[in-house]
CSV table of C-alpha atoms and ligand atoms in Angstrom, one decimal:
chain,number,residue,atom,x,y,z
A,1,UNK,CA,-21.6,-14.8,-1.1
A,2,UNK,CA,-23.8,-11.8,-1.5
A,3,UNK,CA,-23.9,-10.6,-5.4
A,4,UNK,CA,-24.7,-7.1,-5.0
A,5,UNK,CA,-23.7,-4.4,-7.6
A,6,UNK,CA,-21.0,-2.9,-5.2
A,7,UNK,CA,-19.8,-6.3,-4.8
A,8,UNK,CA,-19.1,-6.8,-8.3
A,9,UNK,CA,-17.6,-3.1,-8.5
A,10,UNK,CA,-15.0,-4.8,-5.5
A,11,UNK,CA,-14.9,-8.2,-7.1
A,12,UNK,CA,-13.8,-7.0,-10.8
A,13,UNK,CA,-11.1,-4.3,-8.9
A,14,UNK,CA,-9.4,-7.3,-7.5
A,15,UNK,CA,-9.7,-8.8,-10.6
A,16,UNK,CA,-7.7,-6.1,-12.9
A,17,UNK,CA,-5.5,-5.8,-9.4
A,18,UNK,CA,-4.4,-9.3,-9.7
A,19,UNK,CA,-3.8,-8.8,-13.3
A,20,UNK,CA,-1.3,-6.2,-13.4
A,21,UNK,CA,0.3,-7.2,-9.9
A,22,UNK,CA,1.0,-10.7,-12.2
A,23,UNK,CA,1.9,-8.6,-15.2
A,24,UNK,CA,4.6,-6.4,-13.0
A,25,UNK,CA,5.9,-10.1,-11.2
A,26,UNK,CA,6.7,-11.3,-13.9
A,27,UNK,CA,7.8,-8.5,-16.1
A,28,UNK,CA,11.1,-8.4,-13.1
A,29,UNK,CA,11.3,-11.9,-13.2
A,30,UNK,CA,9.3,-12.6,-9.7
A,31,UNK,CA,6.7,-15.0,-8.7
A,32,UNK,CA,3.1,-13.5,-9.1
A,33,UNK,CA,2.1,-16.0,-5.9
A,34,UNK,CA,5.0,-14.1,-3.9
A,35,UNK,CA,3.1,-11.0,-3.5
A,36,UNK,CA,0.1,-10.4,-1.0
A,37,UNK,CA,-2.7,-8.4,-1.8
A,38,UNK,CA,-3.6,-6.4,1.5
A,39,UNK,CA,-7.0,-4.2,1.5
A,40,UNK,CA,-6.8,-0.8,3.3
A,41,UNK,CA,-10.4,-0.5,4.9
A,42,UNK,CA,-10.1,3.5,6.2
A,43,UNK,CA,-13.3,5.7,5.8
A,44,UNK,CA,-15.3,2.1,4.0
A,45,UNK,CA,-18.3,0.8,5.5
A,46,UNK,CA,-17.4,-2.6,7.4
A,47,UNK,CA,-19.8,-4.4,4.7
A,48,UNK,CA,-18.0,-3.4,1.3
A,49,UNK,CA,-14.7,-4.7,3.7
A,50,UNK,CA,-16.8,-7.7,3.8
A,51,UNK,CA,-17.0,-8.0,0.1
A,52,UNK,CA,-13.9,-7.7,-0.7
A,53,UNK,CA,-13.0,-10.7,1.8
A,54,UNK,CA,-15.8,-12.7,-0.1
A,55,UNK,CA,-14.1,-11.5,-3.5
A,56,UNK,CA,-10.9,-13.4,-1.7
A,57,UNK,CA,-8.7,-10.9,0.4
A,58,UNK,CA,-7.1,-12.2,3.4
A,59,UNK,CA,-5.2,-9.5,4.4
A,60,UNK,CA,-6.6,-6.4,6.0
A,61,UNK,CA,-5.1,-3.1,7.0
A,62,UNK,CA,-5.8,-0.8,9.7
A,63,UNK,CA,-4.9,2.5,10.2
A,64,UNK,CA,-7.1,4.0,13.4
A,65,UNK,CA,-7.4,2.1,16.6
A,66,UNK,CA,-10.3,4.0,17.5
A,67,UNK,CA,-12.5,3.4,13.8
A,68,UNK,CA,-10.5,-0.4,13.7
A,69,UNK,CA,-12.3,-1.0,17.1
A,70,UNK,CA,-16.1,-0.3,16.4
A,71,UNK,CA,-15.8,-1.9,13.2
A,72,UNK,CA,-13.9,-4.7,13.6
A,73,UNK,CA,-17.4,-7.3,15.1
A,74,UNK,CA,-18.7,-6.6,12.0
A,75,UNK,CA,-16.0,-8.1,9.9
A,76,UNK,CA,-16.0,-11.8,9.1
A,77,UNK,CA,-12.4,-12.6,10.0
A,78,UNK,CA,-13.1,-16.2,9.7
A,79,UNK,CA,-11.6,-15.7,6.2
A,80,UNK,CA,-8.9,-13.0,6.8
A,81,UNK,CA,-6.4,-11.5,9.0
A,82,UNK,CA,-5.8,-8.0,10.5
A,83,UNK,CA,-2.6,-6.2,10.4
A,84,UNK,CA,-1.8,-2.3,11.8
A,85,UNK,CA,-0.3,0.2,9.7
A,86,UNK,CA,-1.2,3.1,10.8
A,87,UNK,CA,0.3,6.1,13.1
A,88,UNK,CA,0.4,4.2,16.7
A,89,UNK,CA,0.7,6.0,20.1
A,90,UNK,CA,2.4,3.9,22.8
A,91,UNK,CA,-0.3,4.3,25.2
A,92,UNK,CA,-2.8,3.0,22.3
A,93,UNK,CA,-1.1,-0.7,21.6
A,94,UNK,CA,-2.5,-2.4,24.2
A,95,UNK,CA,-6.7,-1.8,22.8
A,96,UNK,CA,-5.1,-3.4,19.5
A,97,UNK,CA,-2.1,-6.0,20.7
A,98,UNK,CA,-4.9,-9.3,20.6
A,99,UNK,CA,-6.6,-7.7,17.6
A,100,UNK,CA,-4.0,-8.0,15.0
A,101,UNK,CA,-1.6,-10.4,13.4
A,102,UNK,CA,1.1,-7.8,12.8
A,103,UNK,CA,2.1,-4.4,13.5
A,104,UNK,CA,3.8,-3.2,10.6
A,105,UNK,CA,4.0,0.7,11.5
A,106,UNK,CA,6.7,0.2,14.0
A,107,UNK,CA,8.5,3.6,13.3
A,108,UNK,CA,10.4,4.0,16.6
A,109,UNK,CA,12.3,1.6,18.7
A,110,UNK,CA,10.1,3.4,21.8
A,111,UNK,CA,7.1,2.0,20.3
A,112,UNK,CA,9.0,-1.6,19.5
A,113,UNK,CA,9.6,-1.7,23.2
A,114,UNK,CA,5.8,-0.6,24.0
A,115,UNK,CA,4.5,-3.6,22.1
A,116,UNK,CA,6.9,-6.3,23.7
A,117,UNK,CA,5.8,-5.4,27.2
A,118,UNK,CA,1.8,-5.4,25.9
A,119,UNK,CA,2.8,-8.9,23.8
A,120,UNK,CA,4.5,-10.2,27.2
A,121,UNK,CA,1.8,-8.9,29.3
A,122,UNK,CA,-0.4,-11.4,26.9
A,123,UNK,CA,1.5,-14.2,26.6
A,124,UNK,CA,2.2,-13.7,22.5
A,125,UNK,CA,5.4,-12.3,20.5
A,126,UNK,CA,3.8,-9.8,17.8
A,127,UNK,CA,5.2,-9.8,14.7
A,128,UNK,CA,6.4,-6.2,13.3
A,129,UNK,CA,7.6,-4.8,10.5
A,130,UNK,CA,9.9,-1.5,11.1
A,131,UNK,CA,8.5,1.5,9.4
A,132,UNK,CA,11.3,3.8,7.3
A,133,UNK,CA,10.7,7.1,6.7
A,134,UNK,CA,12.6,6.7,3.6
A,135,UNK,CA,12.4,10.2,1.8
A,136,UNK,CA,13.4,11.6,5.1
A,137,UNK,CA,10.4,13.9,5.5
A,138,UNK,CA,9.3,15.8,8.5
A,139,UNK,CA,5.5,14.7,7.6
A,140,UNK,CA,6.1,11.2,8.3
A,141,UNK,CA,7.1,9.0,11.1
A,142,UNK,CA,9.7,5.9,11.0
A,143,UNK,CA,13.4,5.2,11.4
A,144,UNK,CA,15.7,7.3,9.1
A,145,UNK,CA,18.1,5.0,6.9
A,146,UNK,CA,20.7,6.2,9.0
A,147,UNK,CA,19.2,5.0,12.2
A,148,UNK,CA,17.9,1.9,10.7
A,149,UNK,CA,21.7,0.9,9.8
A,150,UNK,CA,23.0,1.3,13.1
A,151,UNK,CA,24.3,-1.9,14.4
A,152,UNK,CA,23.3,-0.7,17.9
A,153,UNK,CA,19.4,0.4,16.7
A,154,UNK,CA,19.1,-3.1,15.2
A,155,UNK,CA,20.8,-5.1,18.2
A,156,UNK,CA,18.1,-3.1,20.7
A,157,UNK,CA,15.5,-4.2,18.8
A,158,UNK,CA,16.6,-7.6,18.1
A,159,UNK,CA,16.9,-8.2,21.9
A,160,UNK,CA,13.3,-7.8,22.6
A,161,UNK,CA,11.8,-11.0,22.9
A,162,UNK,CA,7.9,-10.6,23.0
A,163,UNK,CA,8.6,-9.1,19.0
A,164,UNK,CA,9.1,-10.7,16.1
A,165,UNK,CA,10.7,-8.6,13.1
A,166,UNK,CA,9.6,-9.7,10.1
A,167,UNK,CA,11.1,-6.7,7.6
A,168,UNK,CA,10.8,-3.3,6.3
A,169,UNK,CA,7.3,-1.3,5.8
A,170,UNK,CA,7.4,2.1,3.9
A,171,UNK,CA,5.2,4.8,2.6
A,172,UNK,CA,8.1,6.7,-0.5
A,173,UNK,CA,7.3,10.6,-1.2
A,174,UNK,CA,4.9,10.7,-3.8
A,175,UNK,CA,7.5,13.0,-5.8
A,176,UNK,CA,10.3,10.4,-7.3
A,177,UNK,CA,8.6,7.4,-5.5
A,178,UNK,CA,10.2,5.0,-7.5
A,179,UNK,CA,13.8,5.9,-6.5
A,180,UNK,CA,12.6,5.4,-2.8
A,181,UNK,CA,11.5,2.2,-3.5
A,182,UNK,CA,14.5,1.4,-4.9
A,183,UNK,CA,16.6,3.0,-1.6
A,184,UNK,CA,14.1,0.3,0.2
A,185,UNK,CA,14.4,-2.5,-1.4
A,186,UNK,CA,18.3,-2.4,-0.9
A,187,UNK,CA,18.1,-1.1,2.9
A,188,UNK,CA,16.1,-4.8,2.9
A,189,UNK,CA,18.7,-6.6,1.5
A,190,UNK,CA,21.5,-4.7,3.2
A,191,UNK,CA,19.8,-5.8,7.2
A,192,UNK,CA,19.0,-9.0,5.5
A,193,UNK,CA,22.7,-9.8,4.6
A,194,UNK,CA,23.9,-8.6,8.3
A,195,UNK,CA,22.1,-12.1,9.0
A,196,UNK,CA,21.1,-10.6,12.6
A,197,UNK,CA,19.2,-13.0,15.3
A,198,UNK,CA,15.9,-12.3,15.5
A,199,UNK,CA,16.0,-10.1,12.9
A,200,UNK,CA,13.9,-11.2,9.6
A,201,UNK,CA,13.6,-9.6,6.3
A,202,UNK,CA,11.0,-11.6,4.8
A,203,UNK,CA,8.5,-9.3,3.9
A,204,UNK,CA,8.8,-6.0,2.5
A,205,UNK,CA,5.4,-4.0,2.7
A,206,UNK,CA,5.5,-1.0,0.0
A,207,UNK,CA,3.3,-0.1,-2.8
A,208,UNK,CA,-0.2,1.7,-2.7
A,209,UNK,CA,-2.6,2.4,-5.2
A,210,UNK,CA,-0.4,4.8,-7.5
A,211,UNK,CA,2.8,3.2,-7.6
A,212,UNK,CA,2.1,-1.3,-6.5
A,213,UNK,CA,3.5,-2.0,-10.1
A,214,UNK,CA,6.3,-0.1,-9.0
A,215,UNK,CA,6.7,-1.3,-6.1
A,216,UNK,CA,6.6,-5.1,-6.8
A,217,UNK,CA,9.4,-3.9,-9.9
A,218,UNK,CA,11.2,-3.4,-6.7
A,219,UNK,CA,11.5,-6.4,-4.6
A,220,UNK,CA,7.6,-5.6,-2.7
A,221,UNK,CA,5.9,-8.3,-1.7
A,222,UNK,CA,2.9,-6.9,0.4
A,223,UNK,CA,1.2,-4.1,-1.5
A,224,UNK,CA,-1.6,-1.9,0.6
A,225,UNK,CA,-4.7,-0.8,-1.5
A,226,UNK,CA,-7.5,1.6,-0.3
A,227,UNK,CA,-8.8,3.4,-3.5
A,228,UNK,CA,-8.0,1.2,-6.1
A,229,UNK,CA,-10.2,-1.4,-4.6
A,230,UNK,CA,-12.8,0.1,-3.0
A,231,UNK,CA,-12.6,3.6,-5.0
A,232,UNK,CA,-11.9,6.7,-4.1
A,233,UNK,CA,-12.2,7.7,-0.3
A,234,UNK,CA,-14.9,10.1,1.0
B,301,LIG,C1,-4.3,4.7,3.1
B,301,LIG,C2,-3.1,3.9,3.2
B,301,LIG,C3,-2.8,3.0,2.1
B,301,LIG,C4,-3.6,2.8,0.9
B,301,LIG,O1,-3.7,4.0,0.1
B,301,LIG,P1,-4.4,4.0,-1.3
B,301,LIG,O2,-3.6,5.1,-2.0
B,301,LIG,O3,-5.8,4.4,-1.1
B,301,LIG,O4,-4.2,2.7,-1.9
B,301,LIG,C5,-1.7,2.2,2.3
B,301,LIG,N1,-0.8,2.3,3.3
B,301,LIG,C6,-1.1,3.1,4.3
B,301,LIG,C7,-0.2,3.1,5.5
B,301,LIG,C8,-2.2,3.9,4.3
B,301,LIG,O5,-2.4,4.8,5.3
């Protein structure tokens, strides 16, 4: 345990993180323990990441293959785990597909398929979450709610057996977010209630550092923080 200023900076962010992720849990009536706490490292040096694992995250999130890849002997992943959520090209997943614990940027069933023939290829099945491009905007990638729904779409996916799906990832326009949220949270339940093999909504990966309370009002139970944790992004 190093006890550096920055440390302390990372250490006491947690802290007032923890605090009002508890506050907003139980404020709905949920279980504080329920929700995971996952630090966004993009743009921060691999030794702050470092802190904050030593402050007590277990959950890291990557966005770049190429900036995930020279940083990622530098982390001490004795401690914590490495998921992807960032933009993914097919021809990229094989660099990360024994790097990570889960994918949860899946945001085509192209790129589903991509990943079960790198997870075969290597012996594993990958746990996913499907990204949903929830606001519909042209900015973003995932399934539309429309496709997502489709009994067809969900029985491709579910018949790829090198991929686990584990539920629903989403990044809500900033304008409105918490209605998005909402739409979320019931597109969750909605696949979760079609009772689909294979097919697992157990987590529900939404919140960032503007809207987590929000998001945990509304069923989250992975929320994904860059700035609030490490501060604002060069
Ligand atoms: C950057 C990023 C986050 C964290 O954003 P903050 O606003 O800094 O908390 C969460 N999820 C994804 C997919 C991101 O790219």
């Amino acid at each position: 345990m190093t006890t550096s200023p920055y440390n302390n900076e990372i250490a006491d962010n947690l802290k007032r993180i923890k605090e009002n992720v508890y506050n907003a849990a139980v404020n709905s009536n949920r279980s504080p323990q329920d929700i995971k706490i996952m630090a966004v490292t993009k743009t921060v040096d691999p030794k702050r990441v470092n802190m904050a694992i030593d402050a007590g995250i277990e959950l890291l999130g990557e966005n770049r293959v190429q900036e995930f890849l020279s940083k990622r002997d530098e982390y001490n992943l004795s401690a914590a785990r490495v998921d992807f959520i960032g933009h993914l090209q097919t021809n990229k997943v094989k660099y990360i597909i024994d790097k990570v614990s889960m994918i949860q940027s899946v945001s085509s069933l192209k790129l589903a398929k991509e990943i079960n023939k790198c997870a075969n290829k290597n012996n594993i099945v990958m746990d996913i979450l499907l990204e949903v491009n929830i606001g519909n905007e042209g900015s973003k990638s995932g399934f539309l709610k429309d496709e997502i729904t489709l009994t067809e779409t969900l029985e491709a996916l579910a018949n790829l057996s090198n991929v686990n799906i584990k539920g629903l990832m989403c990044i809500p326009p900033v304008f409105d977010a918490e209605k998005y949220l909402y739409e979320t949270y019931k597109l969750f339940v909605d696949i979760r209630e079609k009772k689909l093999d294979n097919i697992n909504m157990d987590i529900l990966s939404m919140g960032m550092s503007n809207d987590y309370e929000l998001a945990v009002k509304h069923g989250s139970n992975l929320v994904r923080l860059g700035t609030a944790l490490f501060g604002t992004r060069k």
